[in-house]
Coordinates of C-alpha atoms in Angstrom, one line a residue:
X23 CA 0.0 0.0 0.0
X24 CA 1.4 3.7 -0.9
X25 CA 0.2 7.1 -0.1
X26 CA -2.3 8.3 -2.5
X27 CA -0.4 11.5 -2.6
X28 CA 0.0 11.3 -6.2
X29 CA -3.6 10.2 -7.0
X30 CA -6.4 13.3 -8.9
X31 CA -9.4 12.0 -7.4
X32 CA -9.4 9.0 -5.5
X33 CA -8.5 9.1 -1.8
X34 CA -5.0 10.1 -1.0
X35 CA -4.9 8.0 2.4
X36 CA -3.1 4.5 1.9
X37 CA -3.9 3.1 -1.9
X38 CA -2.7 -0.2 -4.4
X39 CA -3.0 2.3 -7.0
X40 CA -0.8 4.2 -9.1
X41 CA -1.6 7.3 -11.0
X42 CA -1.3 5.5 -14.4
X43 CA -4.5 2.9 -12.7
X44 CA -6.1 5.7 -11.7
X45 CA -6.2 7.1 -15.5
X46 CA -7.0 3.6 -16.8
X47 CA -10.1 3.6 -14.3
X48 CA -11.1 7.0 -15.2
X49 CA -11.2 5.4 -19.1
X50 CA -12.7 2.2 -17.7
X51 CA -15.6 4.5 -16.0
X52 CA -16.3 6.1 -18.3
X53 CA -16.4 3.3 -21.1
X54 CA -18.8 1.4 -18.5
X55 CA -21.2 4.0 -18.1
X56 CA -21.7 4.5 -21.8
X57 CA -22.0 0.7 -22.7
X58 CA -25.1 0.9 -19.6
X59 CA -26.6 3.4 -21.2
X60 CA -26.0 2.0 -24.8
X61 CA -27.1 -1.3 -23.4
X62 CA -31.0 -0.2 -22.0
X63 CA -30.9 2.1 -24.9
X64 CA -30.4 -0.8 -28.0
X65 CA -33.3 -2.5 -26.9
X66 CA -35.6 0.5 -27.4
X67 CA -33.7 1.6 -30.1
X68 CA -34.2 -1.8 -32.0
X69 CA -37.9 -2.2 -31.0
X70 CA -38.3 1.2 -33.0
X71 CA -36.6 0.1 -36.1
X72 CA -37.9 -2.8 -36.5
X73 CA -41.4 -1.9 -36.2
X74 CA -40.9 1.2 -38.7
X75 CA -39.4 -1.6 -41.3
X76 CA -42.2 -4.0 -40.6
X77 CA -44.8 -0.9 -41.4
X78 CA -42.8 0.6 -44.1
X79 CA -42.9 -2.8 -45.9
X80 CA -46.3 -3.5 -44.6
X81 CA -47.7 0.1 -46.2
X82 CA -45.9 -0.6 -49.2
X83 CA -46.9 -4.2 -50.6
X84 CA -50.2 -3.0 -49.4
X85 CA -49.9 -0.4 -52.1
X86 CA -48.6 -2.8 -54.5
X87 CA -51.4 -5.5 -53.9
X88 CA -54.4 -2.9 -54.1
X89 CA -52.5 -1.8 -57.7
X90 CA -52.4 -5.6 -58.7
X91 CA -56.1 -6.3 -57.6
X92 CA -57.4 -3.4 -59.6
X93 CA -55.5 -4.0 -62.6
X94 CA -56.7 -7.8 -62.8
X95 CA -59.9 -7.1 -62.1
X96 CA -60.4 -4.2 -64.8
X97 CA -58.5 -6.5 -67.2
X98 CA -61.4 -9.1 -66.5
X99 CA -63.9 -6.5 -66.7
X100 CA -62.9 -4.0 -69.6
X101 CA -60.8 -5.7 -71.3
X102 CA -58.9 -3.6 -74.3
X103 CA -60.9 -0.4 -72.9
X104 CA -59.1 -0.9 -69.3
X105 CA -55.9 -1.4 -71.1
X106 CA -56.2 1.3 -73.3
X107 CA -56.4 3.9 -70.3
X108 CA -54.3 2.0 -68.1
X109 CA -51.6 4.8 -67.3
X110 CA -54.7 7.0 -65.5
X111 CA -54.6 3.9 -63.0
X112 CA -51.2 3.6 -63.0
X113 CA -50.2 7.4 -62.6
X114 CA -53.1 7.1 -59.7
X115 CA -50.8 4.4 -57.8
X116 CA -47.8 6.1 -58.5
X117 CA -48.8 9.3 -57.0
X118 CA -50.2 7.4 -53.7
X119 CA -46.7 6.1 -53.2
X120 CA -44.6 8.9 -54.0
X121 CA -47.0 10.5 -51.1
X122 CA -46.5 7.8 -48.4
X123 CA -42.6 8.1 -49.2
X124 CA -42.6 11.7 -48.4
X125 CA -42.9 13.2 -51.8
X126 CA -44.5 16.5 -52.7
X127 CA -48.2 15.5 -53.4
X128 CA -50.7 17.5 -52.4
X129 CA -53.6 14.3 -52.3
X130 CA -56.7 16.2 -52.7
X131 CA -55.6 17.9 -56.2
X132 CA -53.9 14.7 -57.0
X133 CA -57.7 12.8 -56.7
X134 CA -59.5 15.5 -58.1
X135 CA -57.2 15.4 -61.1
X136 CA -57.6 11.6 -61.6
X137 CA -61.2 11.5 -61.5
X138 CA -61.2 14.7 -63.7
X139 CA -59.0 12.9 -66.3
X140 CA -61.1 9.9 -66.0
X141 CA -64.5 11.9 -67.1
X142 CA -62.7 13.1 -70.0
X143 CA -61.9 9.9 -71.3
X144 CA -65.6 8.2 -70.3
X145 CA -66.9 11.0 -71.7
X146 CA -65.1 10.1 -75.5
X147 CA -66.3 6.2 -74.9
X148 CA -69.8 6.8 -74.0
X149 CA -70.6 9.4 -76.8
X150 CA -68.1 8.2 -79.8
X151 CA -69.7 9.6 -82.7
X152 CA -68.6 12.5 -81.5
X153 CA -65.0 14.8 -82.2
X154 CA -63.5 16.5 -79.1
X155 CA -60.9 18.8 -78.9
X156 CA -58.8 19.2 -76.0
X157 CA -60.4 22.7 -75.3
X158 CA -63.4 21.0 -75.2
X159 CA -62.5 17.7 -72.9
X160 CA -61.1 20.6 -70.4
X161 CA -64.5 22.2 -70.3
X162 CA -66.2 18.9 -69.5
X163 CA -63.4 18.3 -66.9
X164 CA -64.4 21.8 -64.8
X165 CA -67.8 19.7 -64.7
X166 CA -66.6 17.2 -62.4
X167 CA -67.8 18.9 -59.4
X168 CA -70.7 20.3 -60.3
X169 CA -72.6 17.2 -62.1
X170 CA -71.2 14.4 -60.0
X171 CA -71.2 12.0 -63.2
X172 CA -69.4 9.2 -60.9
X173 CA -71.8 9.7 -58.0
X174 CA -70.3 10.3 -54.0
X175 CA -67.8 7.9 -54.3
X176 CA -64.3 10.6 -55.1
X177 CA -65.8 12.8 -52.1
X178 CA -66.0 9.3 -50.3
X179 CA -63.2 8.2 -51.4
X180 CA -61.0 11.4 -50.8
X181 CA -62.2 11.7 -47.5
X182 CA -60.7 7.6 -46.5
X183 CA -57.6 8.3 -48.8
X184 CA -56.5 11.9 -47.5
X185 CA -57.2 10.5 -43.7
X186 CA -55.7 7.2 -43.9
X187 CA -52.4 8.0 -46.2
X188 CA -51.7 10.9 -43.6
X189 CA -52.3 8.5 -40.7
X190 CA -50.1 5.8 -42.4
X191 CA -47.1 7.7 -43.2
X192 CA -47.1 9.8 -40.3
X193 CA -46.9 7.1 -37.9
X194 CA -44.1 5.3 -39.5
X195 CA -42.2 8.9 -39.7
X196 CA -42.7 8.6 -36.0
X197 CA -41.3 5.0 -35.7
X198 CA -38.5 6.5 -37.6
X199 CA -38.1 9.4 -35.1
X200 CA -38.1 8.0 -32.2
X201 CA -35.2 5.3 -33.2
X202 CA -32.8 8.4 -34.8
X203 CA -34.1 10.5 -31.0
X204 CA -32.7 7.2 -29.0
X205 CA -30.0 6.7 -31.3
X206 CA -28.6 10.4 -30.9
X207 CA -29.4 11.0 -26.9
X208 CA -28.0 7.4 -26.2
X209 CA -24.2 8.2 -27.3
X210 CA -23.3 9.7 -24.0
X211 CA -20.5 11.8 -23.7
X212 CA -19.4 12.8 -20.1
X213 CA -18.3 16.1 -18.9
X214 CA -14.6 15.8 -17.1
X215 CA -16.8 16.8 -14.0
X216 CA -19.1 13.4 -14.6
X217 CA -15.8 11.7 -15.3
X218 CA -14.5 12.6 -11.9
X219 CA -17.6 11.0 -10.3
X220 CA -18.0 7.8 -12.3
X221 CA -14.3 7.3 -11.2
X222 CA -15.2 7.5 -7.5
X223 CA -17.9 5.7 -7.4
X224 CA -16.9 2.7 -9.9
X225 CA -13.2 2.3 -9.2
X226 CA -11.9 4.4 -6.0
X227 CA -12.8 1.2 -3.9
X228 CA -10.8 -1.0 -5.8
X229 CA -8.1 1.5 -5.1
X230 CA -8.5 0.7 -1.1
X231 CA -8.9 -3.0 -1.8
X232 CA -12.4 -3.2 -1.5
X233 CA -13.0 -4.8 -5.1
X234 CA -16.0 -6.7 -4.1
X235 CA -18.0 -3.3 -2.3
X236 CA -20.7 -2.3 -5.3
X237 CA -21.8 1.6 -4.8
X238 CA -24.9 2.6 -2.4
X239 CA -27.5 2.4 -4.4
X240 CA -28.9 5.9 -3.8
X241 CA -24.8 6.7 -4.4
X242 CA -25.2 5.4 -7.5
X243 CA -28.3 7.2 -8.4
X244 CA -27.2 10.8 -7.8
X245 CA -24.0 10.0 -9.9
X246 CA -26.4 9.0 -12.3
X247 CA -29.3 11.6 -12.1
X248 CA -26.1 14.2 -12.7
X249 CA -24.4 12.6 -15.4
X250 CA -28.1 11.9 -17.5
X251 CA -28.8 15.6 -16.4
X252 CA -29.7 17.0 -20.2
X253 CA -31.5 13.2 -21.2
X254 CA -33.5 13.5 -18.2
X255 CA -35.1 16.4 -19.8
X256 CA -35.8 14.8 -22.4
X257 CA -38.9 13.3 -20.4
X258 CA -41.8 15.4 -20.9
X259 CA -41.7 16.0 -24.3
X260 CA -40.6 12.2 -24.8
X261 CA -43.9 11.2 -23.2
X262 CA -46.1 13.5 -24.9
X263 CA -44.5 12.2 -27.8
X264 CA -45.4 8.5 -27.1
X265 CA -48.9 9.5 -26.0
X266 CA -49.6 11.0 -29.5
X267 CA -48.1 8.2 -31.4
X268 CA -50.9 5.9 -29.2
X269 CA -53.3 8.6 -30.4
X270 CA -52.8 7.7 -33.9
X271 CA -52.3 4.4 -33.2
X272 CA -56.0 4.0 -32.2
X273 CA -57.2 5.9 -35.9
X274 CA -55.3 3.1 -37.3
X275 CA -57.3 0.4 -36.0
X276 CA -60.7 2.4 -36.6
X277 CA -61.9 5.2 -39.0
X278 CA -58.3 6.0 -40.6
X279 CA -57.4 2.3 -41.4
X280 CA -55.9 1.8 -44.5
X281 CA -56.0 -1.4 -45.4
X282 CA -59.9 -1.2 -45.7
X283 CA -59.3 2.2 -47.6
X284 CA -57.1 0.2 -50.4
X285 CA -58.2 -3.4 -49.8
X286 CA -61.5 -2.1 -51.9
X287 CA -60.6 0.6 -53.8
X288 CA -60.7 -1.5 -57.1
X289 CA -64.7 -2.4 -56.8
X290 CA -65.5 1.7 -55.3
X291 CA -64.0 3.0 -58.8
X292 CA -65.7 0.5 -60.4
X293 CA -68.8 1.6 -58.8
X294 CA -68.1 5.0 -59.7
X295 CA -67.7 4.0 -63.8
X296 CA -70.7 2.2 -64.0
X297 CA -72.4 5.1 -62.2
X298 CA -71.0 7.0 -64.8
X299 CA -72.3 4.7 -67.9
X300 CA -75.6 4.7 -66.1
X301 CA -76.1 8.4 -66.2
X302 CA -73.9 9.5 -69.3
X303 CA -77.0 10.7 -71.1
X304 CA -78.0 13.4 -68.4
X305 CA -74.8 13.9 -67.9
X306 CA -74.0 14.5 -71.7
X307 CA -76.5 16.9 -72.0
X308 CA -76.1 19.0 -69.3
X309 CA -72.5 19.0 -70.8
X310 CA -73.4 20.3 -74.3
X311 CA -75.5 22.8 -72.6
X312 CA -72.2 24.2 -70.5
X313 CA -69.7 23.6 -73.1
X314 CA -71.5 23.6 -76.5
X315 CA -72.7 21.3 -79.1
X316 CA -69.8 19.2 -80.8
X317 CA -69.3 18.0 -84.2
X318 CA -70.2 14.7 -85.4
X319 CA -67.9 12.6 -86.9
X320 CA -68.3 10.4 -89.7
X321 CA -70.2 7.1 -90.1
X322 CA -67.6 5.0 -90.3
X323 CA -65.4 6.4 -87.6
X324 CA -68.0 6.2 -85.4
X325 CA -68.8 2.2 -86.1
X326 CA -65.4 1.2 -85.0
X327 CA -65.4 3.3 -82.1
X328 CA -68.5 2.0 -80.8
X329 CA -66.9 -1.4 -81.9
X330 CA -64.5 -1.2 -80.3
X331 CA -65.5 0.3 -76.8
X332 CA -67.9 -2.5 -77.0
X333 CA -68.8 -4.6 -73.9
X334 CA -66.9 -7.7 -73.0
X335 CA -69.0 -11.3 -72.8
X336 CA -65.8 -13.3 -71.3
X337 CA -66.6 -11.5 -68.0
X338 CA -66.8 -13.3 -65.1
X339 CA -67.4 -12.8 -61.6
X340 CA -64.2 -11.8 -59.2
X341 CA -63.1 -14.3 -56.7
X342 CA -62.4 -12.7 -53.3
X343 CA -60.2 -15.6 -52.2
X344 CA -57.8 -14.8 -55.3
X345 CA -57.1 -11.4 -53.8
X346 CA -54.3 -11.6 -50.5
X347 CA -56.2 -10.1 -47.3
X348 CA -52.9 -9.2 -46.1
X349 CA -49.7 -7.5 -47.2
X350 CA -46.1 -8.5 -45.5
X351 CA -47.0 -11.6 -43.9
X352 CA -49.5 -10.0 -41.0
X353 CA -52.3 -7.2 -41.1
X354 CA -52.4 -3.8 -39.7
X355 CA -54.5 -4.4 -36.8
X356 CA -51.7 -7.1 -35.8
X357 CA -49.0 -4.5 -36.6
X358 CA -50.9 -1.8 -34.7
X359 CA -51.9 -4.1 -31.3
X360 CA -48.0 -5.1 -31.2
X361 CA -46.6 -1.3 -31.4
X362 CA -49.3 0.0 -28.9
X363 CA -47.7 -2.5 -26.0
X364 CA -44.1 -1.4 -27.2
X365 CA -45.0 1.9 -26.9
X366 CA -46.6 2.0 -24.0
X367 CA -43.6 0.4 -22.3
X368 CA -41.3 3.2 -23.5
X369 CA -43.2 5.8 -21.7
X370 CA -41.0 7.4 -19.2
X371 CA -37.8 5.7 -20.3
X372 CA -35.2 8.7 -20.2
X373 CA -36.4 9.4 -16.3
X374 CA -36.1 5.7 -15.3
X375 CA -32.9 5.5 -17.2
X376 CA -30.6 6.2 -13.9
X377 CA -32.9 3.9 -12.2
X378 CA -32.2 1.5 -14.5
X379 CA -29.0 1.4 -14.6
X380 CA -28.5 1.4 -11.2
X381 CA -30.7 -2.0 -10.6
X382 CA -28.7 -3.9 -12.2
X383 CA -26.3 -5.7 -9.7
X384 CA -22.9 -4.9 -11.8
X385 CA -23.5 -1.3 -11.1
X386 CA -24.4 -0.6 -7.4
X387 CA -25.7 -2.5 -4.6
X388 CA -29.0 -3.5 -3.8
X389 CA -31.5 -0.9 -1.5
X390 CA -31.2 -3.9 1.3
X391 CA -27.2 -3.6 1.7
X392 CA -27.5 0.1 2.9
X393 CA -24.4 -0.6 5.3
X394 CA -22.6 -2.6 3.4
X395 CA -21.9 -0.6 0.1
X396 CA -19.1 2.2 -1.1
X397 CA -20.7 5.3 -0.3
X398 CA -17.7 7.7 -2.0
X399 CA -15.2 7.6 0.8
X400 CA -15.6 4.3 2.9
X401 CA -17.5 1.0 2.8
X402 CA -20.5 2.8 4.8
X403 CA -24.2 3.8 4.5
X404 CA -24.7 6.5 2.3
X405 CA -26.6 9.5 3.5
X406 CA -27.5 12.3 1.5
X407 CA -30.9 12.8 -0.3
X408 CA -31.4 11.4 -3.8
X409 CA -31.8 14.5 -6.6
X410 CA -34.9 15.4 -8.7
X411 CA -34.8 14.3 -12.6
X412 CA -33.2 16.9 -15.0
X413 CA -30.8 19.2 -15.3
X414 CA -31.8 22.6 -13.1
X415 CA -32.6 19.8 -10.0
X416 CA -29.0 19.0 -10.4
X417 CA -28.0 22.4 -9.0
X418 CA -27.6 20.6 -5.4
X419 CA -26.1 17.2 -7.1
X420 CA -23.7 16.3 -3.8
X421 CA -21.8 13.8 -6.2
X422 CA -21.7 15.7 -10.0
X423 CA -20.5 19.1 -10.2
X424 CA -23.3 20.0 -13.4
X425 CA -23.1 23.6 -15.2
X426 CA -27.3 24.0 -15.2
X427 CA -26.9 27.3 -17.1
X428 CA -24.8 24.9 -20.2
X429 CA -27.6 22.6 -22.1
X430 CA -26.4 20.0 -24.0
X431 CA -27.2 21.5 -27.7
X432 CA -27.9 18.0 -28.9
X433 CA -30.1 16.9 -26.7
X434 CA -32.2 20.2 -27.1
X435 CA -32.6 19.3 -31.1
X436 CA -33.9 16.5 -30.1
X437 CA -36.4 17.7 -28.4
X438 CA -37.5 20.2 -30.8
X439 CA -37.5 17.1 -33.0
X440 CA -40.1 15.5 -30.4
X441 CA -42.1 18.5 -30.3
X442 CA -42.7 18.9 -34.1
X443 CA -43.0 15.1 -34.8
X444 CA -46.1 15.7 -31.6
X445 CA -47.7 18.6 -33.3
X446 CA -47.9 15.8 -37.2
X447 CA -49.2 13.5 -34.9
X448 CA -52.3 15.2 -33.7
X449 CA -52.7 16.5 -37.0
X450 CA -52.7 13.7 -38.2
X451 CA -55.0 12.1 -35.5
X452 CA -57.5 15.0 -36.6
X453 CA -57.2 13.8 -40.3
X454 CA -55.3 17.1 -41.8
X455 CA -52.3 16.5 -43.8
X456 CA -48.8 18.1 -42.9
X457 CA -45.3 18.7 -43.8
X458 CA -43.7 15.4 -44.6
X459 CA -39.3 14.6 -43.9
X460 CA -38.3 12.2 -46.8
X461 CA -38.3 8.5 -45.0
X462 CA -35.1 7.6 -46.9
X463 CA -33.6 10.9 -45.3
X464 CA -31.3 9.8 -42.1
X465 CA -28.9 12.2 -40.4
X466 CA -27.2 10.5 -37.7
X467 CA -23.4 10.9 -36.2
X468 CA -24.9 13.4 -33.4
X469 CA -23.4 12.7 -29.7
X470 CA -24.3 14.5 -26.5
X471 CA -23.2 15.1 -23.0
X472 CA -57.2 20.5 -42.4
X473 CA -59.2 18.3 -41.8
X474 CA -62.1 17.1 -39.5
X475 CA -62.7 17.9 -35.8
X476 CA -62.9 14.6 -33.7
X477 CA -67.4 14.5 -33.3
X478 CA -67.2 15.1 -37.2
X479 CA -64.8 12.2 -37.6
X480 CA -67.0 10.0 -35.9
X481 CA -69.8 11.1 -38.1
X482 CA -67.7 10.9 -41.2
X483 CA -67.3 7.2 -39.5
X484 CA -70.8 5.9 -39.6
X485 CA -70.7 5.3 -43.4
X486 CA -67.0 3.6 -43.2
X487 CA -67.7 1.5 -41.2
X488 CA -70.4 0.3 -42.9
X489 CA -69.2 0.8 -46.4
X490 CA -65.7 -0.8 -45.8
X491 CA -66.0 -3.2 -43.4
X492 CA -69.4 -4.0 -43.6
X493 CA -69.6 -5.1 -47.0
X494 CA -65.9 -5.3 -48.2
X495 CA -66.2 -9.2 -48.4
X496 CA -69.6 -9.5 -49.9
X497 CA -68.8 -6.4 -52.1
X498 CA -65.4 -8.4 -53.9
X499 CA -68.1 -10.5 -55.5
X500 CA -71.0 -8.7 -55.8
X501 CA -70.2 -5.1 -57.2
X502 CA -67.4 -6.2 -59.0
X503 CA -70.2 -7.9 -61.3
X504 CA -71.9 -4.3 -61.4
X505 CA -68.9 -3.5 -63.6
X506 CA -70.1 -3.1 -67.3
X507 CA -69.0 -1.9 -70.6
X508 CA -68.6 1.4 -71.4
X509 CA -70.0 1.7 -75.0
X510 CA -73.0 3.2 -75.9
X511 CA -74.3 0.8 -78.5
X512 CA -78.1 0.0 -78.6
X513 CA -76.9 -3.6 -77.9
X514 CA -73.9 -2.7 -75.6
X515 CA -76.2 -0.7 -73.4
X516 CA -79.0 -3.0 -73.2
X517 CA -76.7 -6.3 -72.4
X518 CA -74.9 -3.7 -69.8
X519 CA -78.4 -3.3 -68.1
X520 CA -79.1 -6.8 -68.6
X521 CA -76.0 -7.9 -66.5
X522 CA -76.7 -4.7 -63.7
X523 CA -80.4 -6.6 -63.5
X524 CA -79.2 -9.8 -63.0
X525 CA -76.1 -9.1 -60.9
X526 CA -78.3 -7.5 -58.5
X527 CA -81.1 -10.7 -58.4
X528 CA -77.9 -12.5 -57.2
X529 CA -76.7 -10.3 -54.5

């Protein structure tokens, strides 16, 4: 045993240790405080990523089977018409997916667009002995709005799509928050005054040959408590964070789900055609009146047009068991039950974090062994007061010298970060779209020291629930029949009507 004389801040009575030990402790300290807090962290950390992967993919091949579904189905139904006009669909997919990735797509102009495209084309099928110019087909476009050729379904439709998207990609942006937040906060870096006290309380007793004393536990926490200062915090916001993620969570398993939006978005738009077909007369007319008589084009053009928009007799009736009932292996209510559990175990995490580290058995003593434990200075009971969570309670920290007036500038991003991600979230939850961060943008490499008001939801609510999950099953087969040509031929029309009749004796 030598005079610790020579030792910086363990106890300069009688010690085994040299100042080079002391150094290699101070590393040692600190490298075992950041693999605890690296340690509780991962687990989060991982719980988040995989989750936002398993919804990213999930939201995706959702995407990709509802695209699938409608184009074999139309392909069954229209035929060469469908196939002709099959970049409106496509562009229509496109769009939705370049919005749940983050791209710039305003979804309300993007729908009214498709269905205003998709008059303009029905409206050359269903009257082909007619010439239209592109001047004209934009004047029958303004129309969309104001004649409702295609019935309530795009205001229906809209309404699910805007709501559902916004609640889809917003929560996985969330998934992806949370794990770049924890990934960020978790790389601890301590100050040379939280050095200082990790060193005392970790390795100064091996220094006086007590290698087998662990820390007080209260000890330990106030060490703790003053080196997590700035991630403590991070609490509050954390929290109200995790509470609006839960928030949306629960419009994902009800009005906003979007799996029954897309699941049956194939038989609503071909609802809305046949509505279409079924009024194109009135609607035609009131047309001419707005936009003007146009000319008529020859007899023989006209034959092959109406020949060839002509209705298809190899139709048959869609199978619902063809189409997968879920995307990725699982379904969104699976996907939304598991996340709701993990996230409600992550409340509070940053608080209980010194806590934490402190129970475990390699880091400081049990609350039993009150007399038996390194208190700082002796193998004693330890006796001062445990510290409030954060950094300005730190301000009478008895074991970590902490600069309240310094905030770690890293941690305080983050929780700006928290605090917009919480304001998307109840936007979201209300069904209003916001500003959207590109998923496949992630900074990392950071270390520290309009819409609906919630009773008009609910109304809104009545007819989804009714409409999607009601009859989704019985409408795969039944509507999907309803689906008819979209020539105008005396003999076109009449089979069309024909089919409607019989379709409906069958449902």
């Amino acid at each position: 045993m030598l005079r610790g004389d020579h030792l910086k801040v363990c106890s300069q009575g009688y010690t085994c240790c040299s100042e080079e030990m002391e150094e290699k402790y101070s590393q040692q300290s600190k490298q075992d405080f950041r693999n605890a807090v690296v340690e509780l962290s991962n687990h989060l950390q991982a719980m988040f990523n995989s989750r936002y992967k398993k919804f990213d993919e999930f939201f995706k091949e959702l995407l990709g089977n509802a695209e699938k579904s409608l184009n074999d189905m139309f392909v069954r139904t229209y035929g060469r018409l469908y196939m002709q006009n099959s970049e409106l669909f496509q562009d229509l997919f496109l769009e939705l997916k370049r919005y749940y990735v983050g791209g710039n797509v305003n979804l309300e102009e993007m729908l009214n667009d498709f269905w205003a495209r998709l008059l303009e084309r029905m409206f050359r099928l269903v009257n082909p002995q007619y010439h239209f110019t592109d001047e004209y087909l934009e004047c029958v476009s303004k129309y969309t709005e104001q004649l409702k050729p295609f019935g309530d379904v795009p205001r229906k439709l809209k309404l699910q799509v805007t709501r559902a998207f916004v609640a889809a990609r917003t929560f996985a942006q969330g998934l992806a928050v949370a794990r770049d937040v924890i990934s960020k906060v978790s790389a601890v870096n301590p100050t040379p005054q939280g050095t200082r006290a990790l060193l005392k309380m970790m390795y100064c007793p091996h220094c006086r040959g007590l290698v087998s004393v662990k820390p007080c536990y209260n000890y330990c926490f106030n060490v703790m408590r003053g080196c997590l200062a700035n991630q403590g915090d991070l609490d509050t916001e954390w929290n109200n964070f995790i509470d609006s993620m839960l928030m949306v969570a629960e419009r994902l398993e009800g009005p906003f789900n979007i799996e029954s939006v897309m699941d049956p978005i194939d038989v609503k738009i071909s609802d809305a055609i046949m509505n279409m077909q079924e009024n194109s007369m009135q609607v035609s007319q009131k047309v001419f009146q707005g936009c003007g008589q146009p000319k008529t084009l020859a007899q023989g053009r006209t034959s092959r047009s109406v020949s060839e928009s002509g209705f298809s007799a190899r139709f048959r009736p869609y199978n619902p068991e063809e189409r997968p009932t879920t995307a990725a292996g699982t379904s969104l209510d699976r996907l939304v039950t598991d996340v709701k559990e993990k996230l409600k175990q992550a409340k509070k995490f940053w608080s209980s974090l010194p806590g934490n580290i402190c129970n475990d058995e390699k880091m400081a003593a049990g609350s039993v062994n009150e007399d038996e434990c390194w208190n700082g200075s002796a193998k004693s009971r330890y006796d001062f007061a445990v510290t409030g969570n954060g950094l300005a309670n730190q301000v009478n920290n008895p074991e970590v010298e902490v600069d309240i007036t310094k905030p770690d500038m890293v941690i305080r991003r983050q929780i700006m970060a928290l605090r917009v991600m919480t304001n998307k979230m109840k936007n979201a939850y209300n069904g209003n779209d916001v500003d959207f961060i590109d998923l496949s943008d992630e900074s990392s490499g950071e270390e520290s020291g309009s819409g609906c008001e919630l009773q008009q939801c609910s109304l809104e609510f009545e007819f989804n629930v009714t409409e999607i999950t009601g009859n989704a099953k019985n409408d795969k087969t039944a509507n999907t029949s309803a689906a008819t040509s979209l020539g105008l031929s005396a003999t076109a029309f009449f089979f069309s009507i024909l089919c409607l009749a019989l379709q409906r004796q069958w449902r």
